PDB file of C-alpha atoms in Angstrom:
ATOM      1  CA  MET W   1       0.283   0.177   0.147  1.00  0.00           C
ATOM      2  CA  LEU W   2       1.342   3.395  -0.869  1.00  0.00           C
ATOM      3  CA  VAL W   3       1.393   6.613   1.217  1.00  0.00           C
ATOM      4  CA  ARG W   4      -1.329   8.311  -1.385  1.00  0.00           C
ATOM      5  CA  ASP W   5      -3.866   5.766  -0.217  1.00  0.00           C
ATOM      6  CA  ALA W   6      -3.281   6.387   3.649  1.00  0.00           C
ATOM      7  CA  MET W   7      -2.630  10.518   3.729  1.00  0.00           C
ATOM      8  CA  SER W   8      -5.050  12.879   4.799  1.00  0.00           C
ATOM      9  CA  THR W   9      -5.388  15.420   1.829  1.00  0.00           C
ATOM     10  CA  VAL W  10      -7.177  17.951   3.895  1.00  0.00           C
ATOM     11  CA  VAL W  11      -3.989  19.840   4.816  1.00  0.00           C
ATOM     12  CA  LEU W  12      -4.574  22.575   7.579  1.00  0.00           C
ATOM     13  CA  THR W  13      -1.963  25.267   6.503  1.00  0.00           C
ATOM     14  CA  ILE W  14      -1.281  28.299   8.959  1.00  0.00           C
ATOM     15  CA  GLY W  15       0.711  30.920   8.881  1.00  0.00           C
ATOM     16  CA  PRO W  16       3.940  31.613  10.975  1.00  0.00           C
ATOM     17  CA  THR W  17       2.508  34.368  13.242  1.00  0.00           C
ATOM     18  CA  HIS W  18      -0.685  32.650  14.003  1.00  0.00           C
ATOM     19  CA  THR W  19      -0.480  32.302  17.827  1.00  0.00           C
ATOM     20  CA  LEU W  20      -0.341  28.689  19.760  1.00  0.00           C
ATOM     21  CA  ARG W  21      -3.859  28.845  20.729  1.00  0.00           C
ATOM     22  CA  GLN W  22      -4.809  29.994  17.535  1.00  0.00           C
ATOM     23  CA  ALA W  23      -3.096  26.650  15.684  1.00  0.00           C
ATOM     24  CA  ALA W  24      -4.488  24.831  18.541  1.00  0.00           C
ATOM     25  CA  ALA W  25      -7.844  25.681  18.089  1.00  0.00           C
ATOM     26  CA  LEU W  26      -7.764  25.331  14.171  1.00  0.00           C
ATOM     27  CA  MET W  27      -6.137  21.677  14.726  1.00  0.00           C
ATOM     28  CA  ALA W  28      -8.899  20.730  17.497  1.00  0.00           C
ATOM     29  CA  ALA W  29     -11.843  21.755  15.000  1.00  0.00           C
ATOM     30  CA  ARG W  30     -10.516  19.871  12.224  1.00  0.00           C
ATOM     31  CA  ARG W  31      -9.346  16.903  14.246  1.00  0.00           C
ATOM     32  CA  VAL W  32      -5.671  16.889  13.462  1.00  0.00           C
ATOM     33  CA  GLY W  33      -2.541  16.390  14.769  1.00  0.00           C
ATOM     34  CA  ALA W  34      -0.448  18.973  12.689  1.00  0.00           C
ATOM     35  CA  ALA W  35      -0.475  21.922  10.745  1.00  0.00           C
ATOM     36  CA  VAL W  36       1.793  22.810   7.774  1.00  0.00           C
ATOM     37  CA  VAL W  37       3.204  26.377   8.479  1.00  0.00           C
ATOM     38  CA  HIS W  38       3.612  28.320   5.168  1.00  0.00           C
ATOM     39  CA  ASP W  39       6.655  30.901   5.615  1.00  0.00           C
ATOM     40  CA  PRO W  40       6.745  32.732   2.021  1.00  0.00           C
ATOM     41  CA  ASP W  41       9.337  35.142   3.818  1.00  0.00           C
ATOM     42  CA  ALA W  42      11.691  32.412   4.860  1.00  0.00           C
ATOM     43  CA  GLY W  43      11.139  30.368   1.815  1.00  0.00           C
ATOM     44  CA  GLY W  44       9.543  27.348   3.065  1.00  0.00           C
ATOM     45  CA  ILE W  45       7.288  24.812   4.623  1.00  0.00           C
ATOM     46  CA  GLY W  46       7.362  23.697   8.117  1.00  0.00           C
ATOM     47  CA  ILE W  47       5.002  21.792  10.521  1.00  0.00           C
ATOM     48  CA  LEU W  48       3.490  22.678  13.608  1.00  0.00           C
ATOM     49  CA  THR W  49       2.499  19.909  15.785  1.00  0.00           C
ATOM     50  CA  GLU W  50       0.525  18.757  19.120  1.00  0.00           C
ATOM     51  CA  ARG W  51       3.502  18.134  20.591  1.00  0.00           C
ATOM     52  CA  ASP W  52       5.300  21.330  19.441  1.00  0.00           C
ATOM     53  CA  ILE W  53       2.164  23.215  21.106  1.00  0.00           C
ATOM     54  CA  LEU W  54       2.102  20.604  24.264  1.00  0.00           C
ATOM     55  CA  ASN W  55       5.902  21.036  25.023  1.00  0.00           C
ATOM     56  CA  SER W  56       5.301  25.346  24.866  1.00  0.00           C
ATOM     57  CA  VAL W  57       2.625  25.205  27.474  1.00  0.00           C
ATOM     58  CA  GLY W  58       4.611  22.927  29.607  1.00  0.00           C
ATOM     59  CA  LEU W  59       7.223  25.413  29.455  1.00  0.00           C
ATOM     60  CA  GLY W  60       4.960  27.835  31.277  1.00  0.00           C
ATOM     61  CA  GLN W  61       4.693  29.740  27.468  1.00  0.00           C
ATOM     62  CA  ASP W  62       1.580  31.622  26.930  1.00  0.00           C
ATOM     63  CA  PRO W  63      -0.257  30.235  23.840  1.00  0.00           C
ATOM     64  CA  ASP W  64      -2.049  33.361  23.206  1.00  0.00           C
ATOM     65  CA  THR W  65       1.668  35.163  22.694  1.00  0.00           C
ATOM     66  CA  GLU W  66       3.703  32.267  21.532  1.00  0.00           C
ATOM     67  CA  CYS W  67       3.829  32.452  17.260  1.00  0.00           C
ATOM     68  CA  ALA W  68       3.929  28.948  15.341  1.00  0.00           C
ATOM     69  CA  TYR W  69       7.535  30.072  13.687  1.00  0.00           C
ATOM     70  CA  ALA W  70       8.821  29.937  17.425  1.00  0.00           C
ATOM     71  CA  HIS W  71       7.778  26.241  17.379  1.00  0.00           C
ATOM     72  CA  THR W  72       7.923  24.927  13.713  1.00  0.00           C
ATOM     73  CA  THR W  73      10.165  22.263  12.991  1.00  0.00           C
ATOM     74  CA  THR W  74      11.804  23.730   9.657  1.00  0.00           C
ATOM     75  CA  ASP W  75      14.206  20.940   8.713  1.00  0.00           C
ATOM     76  CA  VAL W  76      10.926  18.608   7.571  1.00  0.00           C
ATOM     77  CA  VAL W  77      11.730  15.451   5.905  1.00  0.00           C
ATOM     78  CA  PHE W  78       9.289  14.938   3.170  1.00  0.00           C
ATOM     79  CA  ALA W  79       7.315  12.199   1.452  1.00  0.00           C
ATOM     80  CA  ALA W  80       6.098  11.094  -1.611  1.00  0.00           C
ATOM     81  CA  PRO W  81       2.896   9.731  -2.906  1.00  0.00           C
ATOM     82  CA  ALA W  82       4.905   6.939  -4.263  1.00  0.00           C
ATOM     83  CA  TRP W  83       6.387   5.597  -1.203  1.00  0.00           C
ATOM     84  CA  THR W  84       4.877   2.717   0.415  1.00  0.00           C
ATOM     85  CA  LEU W  85       3.621   2.672   3.841  1.00  0.00           C
ATOM     86  CA  GLU W  86       6.979   0.632   5.017  1.00  0.00           C
ATOM     87  CA  GLU W  87       9.085   3.399   3.933  1.00  0.00           C
ATOM     88  CA  ALA W  88       7.147   6.046   5.376  1.00  0.00           C
ATOM     89  CA  ALA W  89       6.946   4.487   8.431  1.00  0.00           C
ATOM     90  CA  ARG W  90      10.581   3.616   8.738  1.00  0.00           C
ATOM     91  CA  THR W  91      11.520   7.260   7.908  1.00  0.00           C
ATOM     92  CA  MET W  92       9.315   8.182  10.784  1.00  0.00           C
ATOM     93  CA  ALA W  93      10.651   5.494  13.307  1.00  0.00           C
ATOM     94  CA  HIS W  94      13.932   6.667  12.046  1.00  0.00           C
ATOM     95  CA  GLY W  95      13.733  10.533  12.565  1.00  0.00           C
ATOM     96  CA  GLY W  96      11.593  10.141  16.132  1.00  0.00           C
ATOM     97  CA  PHE W  97       8.432  11.812  14.411  1.00  0.00           C
ATOM     98  CA  ARG W  98       4.710  11.019  13.916  1.00  0.00           C
ATOM     99  CA  HIS W  99       3.837  13.012  10.592  1.00  0.00           C
ATOM    100  CA  LEU W 100       5.043  13.556   7.255  1.00  0.00           C
ATOM    101  CA  ILE W 101       4.039  16.289   4.772  1.00  0.00           C
ATOM    102  CA  VAL W 102       3.286  14.551   1.485  1.00  0.00           C
ATOM    103  CA  LEU W 103       4.969  16.561  -1.455  1.00  0.00           C
ATOM    104  CA  ASP W 104       3.723  16.352  -4.915  1.00  0.00           C
ATOM    105  CA  ARG W 105       5.219  18.436  -7.602  1.00  0.00           C
ATOM    106  CA  ASP W 106       6.867  20.499  -4.580  1.00  0.00           C
ATOM    107  CA  GLU W 107       3.338  21.174  -3.141  1.00  0.00           C
ATOM    108  CA  PRO W 108       1.706  19.976   0.108  1.00  0.00           C
ATOM    109  CA  ALA W 109      -0.537  17.038  -1.077  1.00  0.00           C
ATOM    110  CA  GLY W 110      -1.255  15.704   2.188  1.00  0.00           C
ATOM    111  CA  ILE W 111      -0.243  14.291   5.437  1.00  0.00           C
ATOM    112  CA  VAL W 112       0.468  11.002   6.460  1.00  0.00           C
ATOM    113  CA  SER W 113       0.613  10.229  10.119  1.00  0.00           C
ATOM    114  CA  VAL W 114       1.475   7.252  11.976  1.00  0.00           C
ATOM    115  CA  ARG W 115      -2.157   6.869  12.588  1.00  0.00           C
ATOM    116  CA  ASP W 116      -3.216   6.580   9.318  1.00  0.00           C
ATOM    117  CA  ILE W 117      -0.676   3.923   8.805  1.00  0.00           C
ATOM    118  CA  ILE W 118      -2.090   1.704  11.305  1.00  0.00           C
ATOM    119  CA  ARG W 119      -5.587   2.255   9.863  1.00  0.00           C
ATOM    120  CA  CYS W 120      -4.483   0.654   6.715  1.00  0.00           C
ATOM    121  CA  TRP W 121      -2.138  -2.064   8.137  1.00  0.00           C
ATOM    122  CA  ILE W 122      -4.795  -3.533  10.595  1.00  0.00           C
ATOM    123  CA  PRO W 123      -7.347  -4.760   8.187  1.00  0.00           C
ATOM    124  CA  ALA W 124      -4.888  -5.836   5.472  1.00  0.00           C
ATOM    125  CA  ARG W 125      -2.719  -7.466   8.248  1.00  0.00           C
ATOM    126  CA  SER W 126      -5.375  -8.846  10.792  1.00  0.00           C
ATOM    127  CA  ALA W 127      -7.070 -11.836   9.701  1.00  0.00           C
ATOM    128  CA  PRO W 128      -9.405 -14.046  11.682  1.00  0.00           C
ATOM    129  CA  ALA W 129      -7.616 -15.815  14.416  1.00  0.00           C
ATOM    130  CA  PRO W 130      -8.134 -19.650  13.603  1.00  0.00           C
ATOM    131  CA  ALA W 131     -10.708 -21.511  15.763  1.00  0.00           C
ATOM    132  CA  VAL W 132      -9.612 -23.448  18.332  1.00  0.00           C
ATOM    133  CA  PRO W 133     -10.724 -26.873  18.718  1.00  0.00           C
ATOM    134  CA  ALA W 134     -12.434 -27.891  21.896  1.00  0.00           C
TER     135      ALA W 134
END
């Protein structure tokens, strides 16, 4: 199975000056764990995750004044739609992260998460257990 089969194509995109509270509210409303941060001035795409917001709040920072750019991961590893789910899972495990932005022709086409991969693997890999004779 491929990343294109598992990824969410509804991508939440925010700007670098969104506050963490605004980002969290948008993420909660869309029920997603990450947002793509598009910063045309910095010339790139980053990612802000629920963990980034949690870490900031845990440090006592104010989510009404902290901006996304201060907590955005900018050295992003991207996936391609034609990657296998095994490639995506291996990349996430190696990098220690749970989301990959999927690029198609240098544009965000989706996000694939560990949860997305599990949803695809469970039906494909779990056959009914054989009946045990009494």
